[in-house]
């Protein structure tokens, strides 16, 4: 791993690294916040998956999460949202497909299948790398925003026992039925919609093998609420199988990081408690 | 005033406005955070002056200030750092002069004198406009970063009684002797250095008519510390006249908003107390 930068923040350290990824066959960059507690012991990790057009930097700059993470003793890892540095056909043409829009799936269609393997990267390669090289423990939780909320939900639902807790802000909960998801899954996974189901939280929760509680925050003034997000569909699926879901609707709030910053402390406490930290 | 956007954050509101400015003879944009307390009464205001290359948005997105400002009942106003929309000769050629680099002076040299009047705008026109049209009181304090730290110090030192308190992060304290300041003052004020003195905090403090306490935070790993900032020169000037200065040096911290976010709460409490808020 190549250390790109280190900055002190809240007496901890924000580092950015570059490394070669087997999953994506590209170099990848990620950010990690290490709280001051790493001076004494390994700390648990919250993985944050970002939304469309983001890199590892949006959350770090805008979420206001490091104040409480430093206090709790919680590391936060922010992966990028797609491979970079390629120039595949049409890869950079739209904000909701290709670069910046990996959707946390392992693509099976060409030309994406050799590189767009963000599910493998996020659930397997990156945690193994981080746990082998940085002062963190194997205890981890996962959260994310919008496309990254989708990513957090599917990573947790598909991997019982891997994460201590899962939450999301404004997630895409049912990608197989909304425009963002249908466009992405068509491109990455091909026309056979049967293959899409394994990356759809609303379909996965029906057969979730463990009842891990899920926390979701959603703004009522979110411009994407009725067309792309539709949290009521996920709620109905959870209710049908009595899967524990805390869905909090917030009147007046939109899809932005101002919304995330307002409620991020609640999520950090939720994950901190599940990870055995004193909250 | 034209309302450009409104977003809910920490149960308050971040608004961006555009208005015609008499001071700059251009349209100007600014941001204001209004805490939930405006529902009950007018609230005091902290003016935040940003640094080189910034707009009104950098502080809003990156400082993490709204959490505590909402709790305290403190409005925060973020002006832009220069007039916009002009195309004066060489105006956009460098990051440290012209657009994004107004230096909070009233230019006397052409072609800047008709527009680059950010001192008049920040100390007079903008507060009058805000107090006439928004639910804020006339009680105000001022702070800023780097070039904006210089701005905050000179605005307070030149206007006894106008602000309840003043603070700065990583300020340019002695612009007449450092490259950033000398370039800006040469361009905006001309070759007669005698005219520069009225915008130099280290020179102004020697004759400050009121001993308003000044709080400054400075990172020791700031790349600009030894060449552009030199807080020790301001400290010596304050010590010479027994002007109260709290200069806090922070080992490990740099010039970025990660540094600001780490200590912004201390500044909000400092200003809140001076403005009569319960901190």
Short mmCIF file of C-alpha atoms in Angstrom, two decimals, chain B residues 96 103 150 171-186 193 196 200 202 224-233:
data_model
loop_
_atom_site.label_atom_id
_atom_site.label_comp_id
_atom_site.label_asym_id
_atom_site.label_seq_id
_atom_site.Cartn_x
_atom_site.Cartn_y
_atom_site.Cartn_z
CA UNK B 96 -3.86 34.45 -4.47
CA UNK B 103 -8.32 40.11 1.02
CA UNK B 150 -6.68 38.31 8.52
CA UNK B 171 -4.59 33.75 10.05
CA UNK B 172 -2.35 35.94 7.93
CA UNK B 173 -1.50 38.29 10.80
CA UNK B 174 1.06 40.60 9.20
CA UNK B 175 0.21 40.90 5.49
CA UNK B 176 2.54 43.83 4.83
CA UNK B 177 5.60 41.62 5.36
CA UNK B 178 4.59 38.24 3.81
CA UNK B 179 4.36 37.32 0.09
CA UNK B 180 0.56 36.76 -0.03
CA UNK B 181 -0.13 40.11 1.60
CA UNK B 182 2.48 42.11 -0.29
CA UNK B 183 1.21 40.84 -3.63
CA UNK B 184 -2.42 41.57 -2.75
CA UNK B 185 -1.81 44.98 -1.21
CA UNK B 186 0.45 46.06 -4.09
CA UNK B 193 3.05 51.03 1.65
CA UNK B 196 -1.26 49.22 3.61
CA UNK B 200 -2.47 44.87 8.86
CA UNK B 202 -0.01 43.36 13.63
CA UNK B 224 2.29 28.14 5.31
CA UNK B 225 3.29 28.73 8.93
CA UNK B 226 6.82 30.03 8.43
CA UNK B 227 6.36 31.85 5.13
CA UNK B 228 2.90 33.45 5.19
CA UNK B 229 1.38 33.25 8.68
CA UNK B 230 4.04 33.97 11.33
CA UNK B 231 1.76 34.18 14.36
CA UNK B 232 4.76 34.97 16.56
CA UNK B 233 4.91 38.44 15.00
#
